[in-house]
Coordinates of C-alpha atoms in Angstrom, one line a residue:
M185 CA 109.3 -55.6 -36.2
S186 CA 106.1 -57.2 -37.4
T187 CA 102.8 -56.3 -35.8
A188 CA 100.7 -58.9 -37.5
P189 CA 97.9 -60.1 -35.1
H190 CA 98.8 -63.8 -35.8
D191 CA 102.1 -63.3 -34.1
L192 CA 100.3 -63.2 -30.8
G193 CA 98.8 -66.7 -31.2
P194 CA 101.6 -68.8 -29.6
L195 CA 101.9 -66.4 -26.7
E196 CA 98.2 -66.3 -26.1
E197 CA 98.3 -70.1 -26.0
F198 CA 101.2 -70.0 -23.5
L199 CA 99.5 -67.5 -21.2
E200 CA 96.2 -69.5 -21.3
E201 CA 98.1 -72.7 -20.4
R202 CA 100.3 -71.2 -17.7
L203 CA 98.1 -68.4 -16.2
G204 CA 94.8 -69.9 -17.2
L205 CA 93.6 -66.6 -18.7
S206 CA 91.1 -66.9 -21.5
R207 CA 92.0 -65.3 -24.8
A208 CA 89.1 -62.9 -24.4
S209 CA 90.2 -61.8 -20.9
L210 CA 93.8 -61.3 -22.2
H211 CA 92.5 -58.5 -24.4
L212 CA 90.0 -57.0 -22.0
G213 CA 92.2 -54.7 -20.0
A214 CA 95.8 -54.0 -21.0
D215 CA 97.0 -53.8 -24.6
L216 CA 98.4 -57.3 -24.8
E217 CA 100.5 -56.7 -27.9
A218 CA 102.1 -53.6 -26.3
V219 CA 102.8 -55.5 -23.1
L220 CA 104.4 -58.4 -24.9
R221 CA 106.5 -56.2 -27.2
E222 CA 107.8 -54.4 -24.1
R223 CA 108.9 -57.8 -22.7
V224 CA 110.6 -58.6 -26.0
R225 CA 112.7 -55.5 -25.6
A226 CA 113.3 -56.1 -21.9
R227 CA 114.6 -59.6 -22.6
G228 CA 116.6 -58.5 -25.6
C229 CA 114.8 -60.8 -28.0
D230 CA 114.5 -60.2 -31.7
D231 CA 110.7 -60.5 -32.0
L232 CA 107.7 -62.1 -30.5
S233 CA 108.6 -65.6 -31.9
D234 CA 112.1 -65.3 -30.3
Y235 CA 110.5 -64.3 -27.0
R236 CA 108.1 -67.3 -27.2
R237 CA 111.1 -69.6 -27.7
A238 CA 112.8 -68.0 -24.7
L239 CA 109.8 -68.9 -22.5
D240 CA 110.5 -72.6 -23.1
R241 CA 113.4 -72.2 -20.6
P242 CA 111.8 -72.8 -17.1
E243 CA 113.8 -70.1 -15.3
I244 CA 112.8 -67.4 -17.9
A245 CA 109.2 -68.6 -17.9
R246 CA 109.0 -68.3 -14.2
E247 CA 110.4 -64.7 -14.1
E248 CA 108.3 -63.6 -17.1
L249 CA 105.1 -65.0 -15.7
H250 CA 105.6 -63.0 -12.5
V251 CA 106.0 -59.9 -14.6
L252 CA 103.1 -60.6 -17.0
A253 CA 100.8 -61.6 -14.1
G254 CA 101.2 -58.1 -12.7
Q255 CA 100.3 -56.5 -16.0
L256 CA 97.5 -58.7 -17.2
T257 CA 95.6 -59.8 -14.1
V258 CA 93.0 -57.7 -12.4
G259 CA 93.6 -56.3 -9.0
E260 CA 90.6 -54.0 -8.5
T261 CA 89.1 -54.8 -5.1
F262 CA 88.1 -53.2 -1.8
F263 CA 87.4 -54.0 1.8
F264 CA 84.1 -55.6 2.9
R265 CA 83.3 -56.5 -0.8
E266 CA 80.2 -58.7 -1.0
W267 CA 79.9 -58.6 2.8
P268 CA 77.0 -61.0 3.1
Q269 CA 79.3 -63.9 2.1
I270 CA 81.7 -62.9 4.8
E271 CA 78.9 -63.0 7.3
A272 CA 77.8 -66.4 6.0
C273 CA 81.3 -67.7 6.5
A274 CA 81.4 -66.5 10.1
D275 CA 77.8 -67.5 11.0
I276 CA 77.3 -70.7 9.0
A277 CA 80.5 -72.1 7.6
L278 CA 82.8 -71.9 10.6
P279 CA 80.4 -73.2 13.2
E280 CA 79.9 -76.3 11.0
R281 CA 83.6 -76.7 10.5
F282 CA 84.4 -76.3 14.2
A283 CA 81.9 -79.1 14.9
A284 CA 83.5 -81.3 12.2
R285 CA 87.2 -80.7 13.2
A286 CA 88.7 -82.5 16.2
D287 CA 89.4 -80.5 19.3
G288 CA 92.2 -78.1 18.8
E289 CA 92.6 -78.8 15.1
P290 CA 92.9 -75.5 13.3
I291 CA 90.3 -74.1 10.8
T292 CA 91.9 -72.7 7.6
V293 CA 90.3 -70.2 5.3
L294 CA 91.9 -69.5 2.0
S295 CA 91.6 -66.3 -0.1
A296 CA 92.6 -67.6 -3.6
G297 CA 93.5 -64.8 -6.0
C298 CA 93.7 -62.4 -3.1
A299 CA 95.2 -59.5 -5.1
T300 CA 96.4 -56.8 -2.7
G301 CA 94.9 -58.5 0.3
E302 CA 91.6 -56.6 1.0
E303 CA 89.5 -59.8 0.9
A304 CA 91.9 -61.8 3.2
Y305 CA 92.1 -58.9 5.7
T306 CA 88.3 -58.5 5.6
L307 CA 88.0 -62.2 6.5
A308 CA 90.5 -61.7 9.4
I309 CA 88.5 -58.7 10.7
A310 CA 85.2 -60.6 10.5
L311 CA 86.6 -63.7 12.1
H312 CA 88.5 -61.8 14.8
T313 CA 85.2 -60.0 15.6
A314 CA 83.1 -63.2 15.7
Y315 CA 85.7 -65.4 17.4
P316 CA 88.0 -63.2 19.5
G317 CA 91.1 -64.9 20.6
L318 CA 90.9 -67.8 18.2
L319 CA 93.1 -66.3 15.5
P320 CA 95.7 -67.3 14.5
G321 CA 96.0 -70.4 16.8
R322 CA 92.6 -72.0 16.0
I323 CA 91.6 -70.1 12.9
R324 CA 94.2 -69.5 10.1
V325 CA 93.6 -67.1 7.2
A326 CA 95.8 -67.5 4.1
G327 CA 96.0 -65.4 0.9
V328 CA 97.7 -66.4 -2.4
D329 CA 98.0 -64.6 -5.7
V330 CA 100.1 -65.1 -8.8
N331 CA 101.2 -61.4 -8.8
P332 CA 104.3 -60.9 -6.6
G333 CA 103.7 -57.1 -6.6
A334 CA 100.2 -57.6 -5.3
I335 CA 101.4 -59.9 -2.5
Q336 CA 104.1 -57.4 -1.6
R337 CA 101.5 -54.6 -1.2
A338 CA 99.2 -57.0 0.8
R339 CA 102.0 -57.6 3.3
Q340 CA 102.4 -53.9 3.7
A341 CA 98.7 -53.6 4.8
R342 CA 98.6 -50.0 3.7
Y343 CA 95.7 -48.7 1.5
S344 CA 94.1 -45.7 0.0
E345 CA 90.9 -44.3 1.5
W346 CA 88.9 -45.5 -1.6
T347 CA 89.5 -49.1 -0.7
L348 CA 87.7 -48.5 2.6
R349 CA 84.6 -47.1 1.0
A350 CA 82.3 -50.0 2.1
V351 CA 83.8 -50.2 5.7
P352 CA 81.4 -49.1 8.4
D353 CA 82.6 -46.2 10.5
D354 CA 82.8 -48.3 13.7
M355 CA 85.0 -50.9 12.0
R356 CA 87.2 -48.2 10.4
K357 CA 87.9 -46.8 13.8
R358 CA 88.5 -50.2 15.4
F359 CA 90.8 -51.7 12.8
F360 CA 92.5 -48.9 10.8
V361 CA 94.9 -46.1 11.6
R362 CA 96.0 -43.1 9.7
A363 CA 99.3 -43.5 7.8
G364 CA 100.0 -40.2 6.1
S365 CA 97.6 -39.8 3.2
D366 CA 96.7 -43.5 3.4
V367 CA 95.3 -45.8 6.0
A368 CA 97.0 -48.8 7.5
L369 CA 95.5 -52.0 9.1
R370 CA 96.3 -52.5 12.8
K371 CA 99.5 -54.5 13.0
D372 CA 98.0 -57.1 15.3
I373 CA 95.2 -57.7 12.6
A374 CA 97.7 -57.7 9.7
R375 CA 99.7 -60.4 11.4
L376 CA 96.6 -62.7 11.3
V377 CA 97.0 -63.4 7.6
D378 CA 99.8 -65.4 5.8
F379 CA 100.4 -64.3 2.2
E380 CA 102.2 -66.3 -0.4
V381 CA 102.9 -65.9 -4.2
K382 CA 101.2 -68.9 -5.9
N383 CA 99.8 -69.7 -9.2
L384 CA 96.5 -71.5 -8.6
L385 CA 97.0 -73.7 -11.6
D386 CA 100.5 -75.0 -10.6
D387 CA 100.7 -78.5 -9.1
D388 CA 101.7 -78.3 -5.4
P389 CA 100.6 -81.4 -3.6
A390 CA 101.7 -80.1 -0.2
F391 CA 99.6 -77.0 -0.5
W392 CA 96.5 -78.6 -2.1
K393 CA 96.6 -81.7 0.1
P394 CA 93.2 -83.3 0.7
G395 CA 91.1 -81.6 3.3
A396 CA 93.6 -78.7 3.7
F397 CA 91.0 -76.0 3.7
D398 CA 87.6 -75.5 5.5
A399 CA 86.5 -72.6 3.3
I400 CA 87.9 -71.2 0.1
F401 CA 87.1 -67.7 -1.2
C402 CA 87.8 -67.4 -5.0
R403 CA 85.9 -64.3 -6.1
N404 CA 86.3 -62.4 -9.4
V405 CA 88.9 -64.9 -10.6
L406 CA 87.0 -67.7 -12.5
M407 CA 85.4 -65.2 -14.9
Y408 CA 88.8 -64.5 -16.5
L409 CA 89.9 -68.1 -16.9
A410 CA 89.5 -70.4 -19.9
P411 CA 86.7 -73.0 -19.4
Q412 CA 89.0 -76.0 -19.2
K413 CA 91.1 -74.1 -16.6
V414 CA 88.0 -73.3 -14.6
A415 CA 87.2 -77.1 -14.5
E416 CA 90.7 -77.9 -13.4
L417 CA 90.6 -75.3 -10.6
L418 CA 87.2 -76.3 -9.3
D419 CA 88.4 -79.9 -9.2
R420 CA 91.4 -78.8 -7.3
F421 CA 89.3 -76.9 -4.8
A422 CA 87.0 -79.8 -4.3
G423 CA 90.0 -82.1 -3.6
A424 CA 91.6 -79.6 -1.2
L425 CA 88.4 -78.8 0.8
A426 CA 87.5 -80.8 3.8
P427 CA 84.3 -82.9 3.5
R428 CA 81.4 -80.4 3.6
G429 CA 83.8 -77.5 3.3
F430 CA 82.7 -74.3 1.7
L431 CA 83.4 -72.5 -1.6
F432 CA 82.6 -68.8 -2.1
V433 CA 82.7 -67.3 -5.6
A434 CA 81.6 -63.9 -6.8
A435 CA 78.0 -63.1 -7.7
S436 CA 79.1 -62.7 -11.3
E437 CA 80.6 -66.2 -11.2
S438 CA 77.5 -67.9 -9.7
L439 CA 77.4 -71.6 -10.4
R440 CA 74.4 -73.8 -10.9
A441 CA 74.3 -76.9 -8.7
A442 CA 75.1 -79.1 -11.8
S443 CA 78.1 -80.9 -10.3
A444 CA 78.3 -83.7 -7.8
A445 CA 81.3 -81.9 -6.3
F446 CA 79.3 -79.0 -4.8
E447 CA 75.8 -78.1 -3.6
V448 CA 74.3 -74.6 -3.5
V449 CA 73.6 -72.9 -0.2
H450 CA 71.5 -69.7 0.3
T451 CA 71.6 -67.7 3.5
H452 CA 72.2 -64.1 4.4
G453 CA 70.7 -63.1 1.1
T454 CA 73.6 -64.6 -0.9
F455 CA 74.6 -67.8 -2.6
Y456 CA 77.6 -69.9 -1.9
Y457 CA 78.6 -73.6 -2.1
R458 CA 79.3 -76.6 0.1
R459 CA 81.3 -79.6 -0.9
S460 CA 78.9 -82.4 -1.5
D461 CA 78.9 -85.6 0.4
A462 CA 79.0 -87.3 -3.0
R463 CA 82.5 -86.1 -3.5
H464 CA 85.2 -88.0 -1.6
G465 CA 88.2 -87.4 -3.8
R466 CA 89.3 -86.6 -7.3
A467 CA 88.7 -90.2 -8.6
A468 CA 85.3 -90.4 -7.0
R469 CA 83.4 -88.7 -9.8
P470 CA 80.2 -90.7 -10.6
P471 CA 79.1 -91.7 -14.1
G472 CA 77.7 -88.8 -16.0
D473 CA 79.4 -86.2 -13.8
A474 CA 81.7 -85.1 -16.5
A475 CA 78.8 -83.8 -18.5
R476 CA 77.4 -82.0 -15.5
A477 CA 80.8 -80.5 -14.8
S478 CA 81.0 -79.2 -18.3
A479 CA 77.6 -77.6 -18.0
W480 CA 78.6 -76.2 -14.6
V481 CA 81.7 -74.6 -16.1
A482 CA 79.7 -73.2 -19.0
S483 CA 77.4 -71.5 -16.5
I484 CA 80.3 -69.5 -15.2
H485 CA 80.9 -68.1 -18.6
E486 CA 77.2 -67.6 -19.3
S487 CA 77.4 -64.0 -18.1
S488 CA 79.9 -63.2 -20.8
A489 CA 77.6 -64.6 -23.5
R490 CA 74.7 -62.6 -22.0
V491 CA 76.9 -59.5 -22.1
A492 CA 77.7 -60.1 -25.8
E493 CA 74.0 -60.5 -26.5
V494 CA 73.3 -57.2 -24.8
A495 CA 76.0 -55.5 -26.8
Q496 CA 74.1 -56.3 -30.0
R497 CA 71.0 -54.5 -28.6
V498 CA 72.2 -51.2 -27.4
S499 CA 69.8 -48.8 -29.1
P500 CA 68.0 -46.6 -26.6
T501 CA 64.8 -47.9 -25.1
P502 CA 61.9 -45.7 -26.4
R503 CA 60.0 -43.8 -23.8
R504 CA 56.7 -45.5 -22.8
A505 CA 53.5 -43.7 -23.8
S506 CA 52.5 -43.5 -20.1
A507 CA 55.8 -41.9 -19.0
A508 CA 55.8 -38.3 -17.8
P509 CA 56.3 -35.7 -20.6
P510 CA 59.6 -33.8 -20.9
R511 CA 59.9 -30.9 -18.5
G512 CA 61.2 -28.5 -21.1
A513 CA 62.4 -27.8 -24.6
A514 CA 66.1 -28.0 -23.5
E515 CA 65.5 -31.6 -22.4
A516 CA 63.9 -32.4 -25.7
R517 CA 66.9 -31.1 -27.5
D518 CA 69.2 -33.2 -25.3
R519 CA 67.3 -36.4 -26.1
P520 CA 69.0 -38.7 -28.6
S521 CA 67.8 -38.9 -32.2
T522 CA 66.3 -42.0 -33.6
R523 CA 69.3 -42.5 -36.0
P524 CA 71.2 -45.8 -35.4
P525 CA 74.3 -45.5 -33.2
P526 CA 77.5 -45.2 -35.1
P527 CA 80.0 -48.1 -35.0
A528 CA 82.4 -46.4 -32.6
E529 CA 79.6 -45.7 -30.1
L530 CA 78.5 -49.4 -30.3
A531 CA 82.0 -50.5 -29.8
A532 CA 82.4 -48.4 -26.7
I533 CA 79.2 -49.6 -25.2
D534 CA 80.1 -53.2 -26.1
R535 CA 83.4 -52.9 -24.2
A536 CA 81.8 -51.2 -21.2
L537 CA 79.2 -54.0 -20.9
Q538 CA 81.9 -56.7 -21.0
L539 CA 83.9 -54.8 -18.4
I540 CA 80.9 -54.3 -16.1
G541 CA 80.2 -58.1 -16.5
G542 CA 83.8 -58.6 -15.2
E543 CA 83.4 -56.1 -12.4
R544 CA 86.1 -53.9 -13.9
F545 CA 84.2 -50.7 -13.2
A546 CA 87.0 -48.2 -13.6
D547 CA 87.9 -49.7 -17.0
A548 CA 84.2 -49.7 -18.0
M549 CA 83.9 -46.0 -17.1
A550 CA 87.0 -45.3 -19.1
A551 CA 85.5 -47.1 -22.1
L552 CA 82.5 -44.7 -22.0
A553 CA 84.6 -41.5 -21.3
G554 CA 85.2 -40.6 -24.9
L555 CA 81.6 -40.6 -25.9
P556 CA 80.0 -37.2 -26.4
R557 CA 77.0 -36.2 -24.3
R558 CA 74.5 -36.2 -27.1
T559 CA 74.9 -39.7 -28.3
A560 CA 72.3 -41.8 -30.1
S561 CA 72.4 -44.1 -27.1
R562 CA 72.4 -41.4 -24.4
A563 CA 69.9 -43.1 -22.1
R564 CA 71.8 -46.4 -22.2
V565 CA 75.2 -44.8 -21.7
D566 CA 73.9 -42.8 -18.8
L567 CA 72.4 -45.9 -17.3
L568 CA 75.6 -47.8 -17.6
R569 CA 77.5 -44.9 -16.0
A570 CA 74.9 -45.0 -13.1
V571 CA 75.4 -48.8 -12.6
I572 CA 79.2 -48.3 -12.6
L573 CA 79.1 -45.4 -10.1
C574 CA 76.7 -47.3 -7.8
Q575 CA 79.0 -50.2 -7.8
Q576 CA 82.0 -47.9 -7.0
G577 CA 80.1 -46.4 -4.0
D578 CA 79.6 -43.0 -5.6
L579 CA 75.9 -42.9 -4.8
A580 CA 75.6 -39.2 -5.5
G581 CA 77.2 -39.5 -8.9
A582 CA 75.0 -42.6 -9.7
A583 CA 71.9 -40.6 -8.8
R584 CA 72.9 -37.8 -11.2
A585 CA 73.6 -40.3 -14.0
C586 CA 70.2 -41.9 -13.3
Q587 CA 68.4 -38.6 -13.6
S588 CA 70.2 -37.9 -16.9
A589 CA 69.1 -41.3 -18.1
L590 CA 65.5 -40.6 -17.2
D591 CA 65.6 -37.2 -18.9
A592 CA 66.9 -39.0 -22.0
G593 CA 64.0 -41.5 -22.1
D594 CA 65.0 -44.4 -19.9
S595 CA 61.9 -46.5 -19.3
G596 CA 62.5 -47.2 -15.6
A597 CA 65.8 -49.1 -15.1
A598 CA 67.3 -45.8 -13.8
H599 CA 64.7 -45.7 -11.1
Y600 CA 65.8 -49.2 -10.1
V601 CA 69.4 -48.0 -9.7
L602 CA 68.2 -45.1 -7.7
G603 CA 66.5 -47.6 -5.4
L604 CA 69.7 -49.5 -5.0
C605 CA 71.5 -46.3 -4.1
Q606 CA 68.9 -45.4 -1.5
E607 CA 68.9 -48.9 -0.1
Q608 CA 72.7 -48.8 0.2
D609 CA 72.4 -45.4 1.9
G610 CA 70.0 -46.9 4.5
D611 CA 66.9 -45.1 3.2
V612 CA 64.5 -48.1 2.9
A613 CA 61.4 -45.9 2.2
G614 CA 63.2 -44.0 -0.5
A615 CA 64.4 -47.2 -2.1
A616 CA 60.9 -48.7 -2.1
K617 CA 59.6 -45.5 -3.8
H618 CA 62.0 -45.9 -6.6
Y619 CA 61.5 -49.6 -7.0
K620 CA 57.7 -48.9 -7.3
A621 CA 58.4 -46.2 -9.9
A622 CA 60.6 -48.7 -11.9
A623 CA 57.8 -51.3 -11.8
S624 CA 55.2 -48.7 -12.7
R625 CA 57.1 -47.4 -15.7
D626 CA 57.7 -50.9 -17.1
P627 CA 55.3 -53.5 -15.7
T628 CA 57.5 -56.3 -17.3
F629 CA 60.5 -55.4 -15.2
A630 CA 61.0 -58.2 -12.6
M631 CA 63.9 -57.0 -10.5
P632 CA 62.1 -54.1 -8.7
H633 CA 59.4 -56.6 -7.5
L634 CA 62.2 -58.9 -6.2
R635 CA 63.7 -56.1 -4.2
L636 CA 60.3 -55.0 -2.9
G637 CA 59.6 -58.5 -1.8
L638 CA 62.9 -58.8 0.1
L639 CA 62.3 -55.4 1.7
A640 CA 58.9 -56.5 2.8
K641 CA 60.2 -59.7 4.2
R642 CA 62.7 -57.8 6.3
A643 CA 59.9 -55.6 7.6
G644 CA 57.8 -58.7 8.5
D645 CA 55.1 -57.8 5.9
L646 CA 54.3 -61.3 4.7
P647 CA 51.3 -60.5 2.4
T648 CA 53.4 -58.0 0.5
T649 CA 56.3 -60.4 0.5
R650 CA 54.2 -63.1 -1.1
D651 CA 52.7 -60.7 -3.7
E652 CA 55.9 -59.1 -4.8
L653 CA 58.1 -62.3 -4.9
G654 CA 55.3 -64.2 -6.7
R655 CA 55.1 -61.5 -9.3
A656 CA 58.9 -61.4 -9.6
A657 CA 59.1 -65.1 -10.1
A658 CA 56.5 -64.9 -12.9
L659 CA 58.1 -62.0 -14.6
L660 CA 61.6 -63.5 -14.4
V661 CA 60.6 -66.2 -16.9
S662 CA 60.7 -63.6 -19.7
E663 CA 62.9 -60.9 -18.2
Q664 CA 65.1 -59.1 -20.7
Q665 CA 68.6 -60.5 -20.9
E666 CA 70.2 -57.1 -20.6
R667 CA 68.5 -56.4 -17.3
L668 CA 69.7 -59.8 -15.9
V669 CA 73.2 -58.9 -16.9
L670 CA 73.1 -55.4 -15.3
F671 CA 70.9 -56.1 -12.3
G672 CA 70.9 -59.8 -11.7
G673 CA 74.1 -59.9 -9.6
G674 CA 75.6 -62.3 -12.1
F675 CA 73.0 -65.0 -11.3
P676 CA 71.2 -66.8 -14.1
R677 CA 67.5 -66.6 -14.6
S678 CA 66.9 -70.0 -13.0
T679 CA 68.7 -69.1 -9.8
L680 CA 66.8 -65.8 -9.4
I681 CA 63.5 -67.7 -9.9
G682 CA 64.7 -70.3 -7.4
L683 CA 65.5 -67.5 -4.9
C684 CA 61.9 -66.2 -5.1
H685 CA 60.5 -69.7 -4.6
A686 CA 62.9 -70.4 -1.6
E687 CA 61.9 -67.1 0.1
L688 CA 58.2 -67.8 -0.5
Q689 CA 58.5 -71.2 0.9
A690 CA 60.3 -69.9 3.9
G691 CA 57.6 -67.4 4.5
G692 CA 54.7 -69.9 3.9
G693 CA 53.8 -68.6 0.5
H694 CA 54.1 -69.9 -3.0
A695 CA 54.9 -68.7 -6.5
G696 CA 52.0 -69.6 -8.7

């Protein structure tokens, strides 16, 4: 049986068309060729070409897409992920939608690409808490995903402890019960969500009818889709949202307000989108909007381009002259040499960066697992491990990786990650200390000043807020692309600068 790479072309085209997955994302996780050849054997086909011809039969295509979706789509998620957006939905979106809907007309919130249900159930918990007694009669939560296996697991509402890592103790006690070695959602809460197997790209006029949804959550989905499919899906969302309805996408999929269909909203320290008044239907796109829509779609994929750029510059950052000297000869021996990284090391780092950009943290860690401790890029590798562990909630492990990166010559980014860990752990003073250390080690690093400014604002310290956010806005103009990728939350440079200006204006300051 031939294994020539060109054999995959027609199948890649089919999967992009039917599942929307870009060719790059098809090869990001599972071994696509191995998956497809297994399906060739399962279907009794002669080869990949014969399998592709079999997919022209609608009943076979439907069955195979269900199988392939389970093997090729990403299901890594957890409860209370990107919680500020959930709060924004409860505090801002729903009150607006209640005011807009007629008395008694239900509010519907959709989790599109819901995977195993954690996001949809998080919404149910938050909305049940904020609006007790209104679910499911007045507020409806729906979850859809193309993977039947994921929907089956969602309906079971039973999860591992790891998926609850971001759930506060009081919420854990209120809404979850022990189920052997797992935990289960309370049955009355589980019944608040309706799950359905659905391909977001399939035409279904009854489901996507105009004004059907008041808010749509589609997080960590767009980044895996081909650009033209992103445009189609966003157009579908705009048509199915009620006027002034809300769209929530992941931080790594942040959109610029370059389309008449949506306008950006910033509250609760996070960005999301509201359907613009300028959009009244699919045919109502004003002249010039097609170009804006193309730029908007391109901005979603901007993070992938930034990751690729970072991957070309993965040599370790030299220690600054002002940095503290090594604490011993053993540390000096552990530091990487100045030789260029070998190709295998560059490839592992490149893959890890792409996976981090796609929030596939377990896969990113696996990509780094085979590298020896004494690599030419040890500081960078340890920093990437720290970022991954911090995102996974292993704050202690992230702190150890940060210290290793600092020992290997990291110029300050590891201090920034230590600050994030401390802030997540509730130690604001400790976080500020590390943010200041990061800024001191590298005065060109914008992100610690942004965090210090936001901490100062929460504390009511307006002079420090103005100073730090003004400095962050100035430094962001020339901030290194690699740091925007790793620490910018998926937001482009312009959005981060806009955040600084918006916070300064709200506080009566200005960014010079």
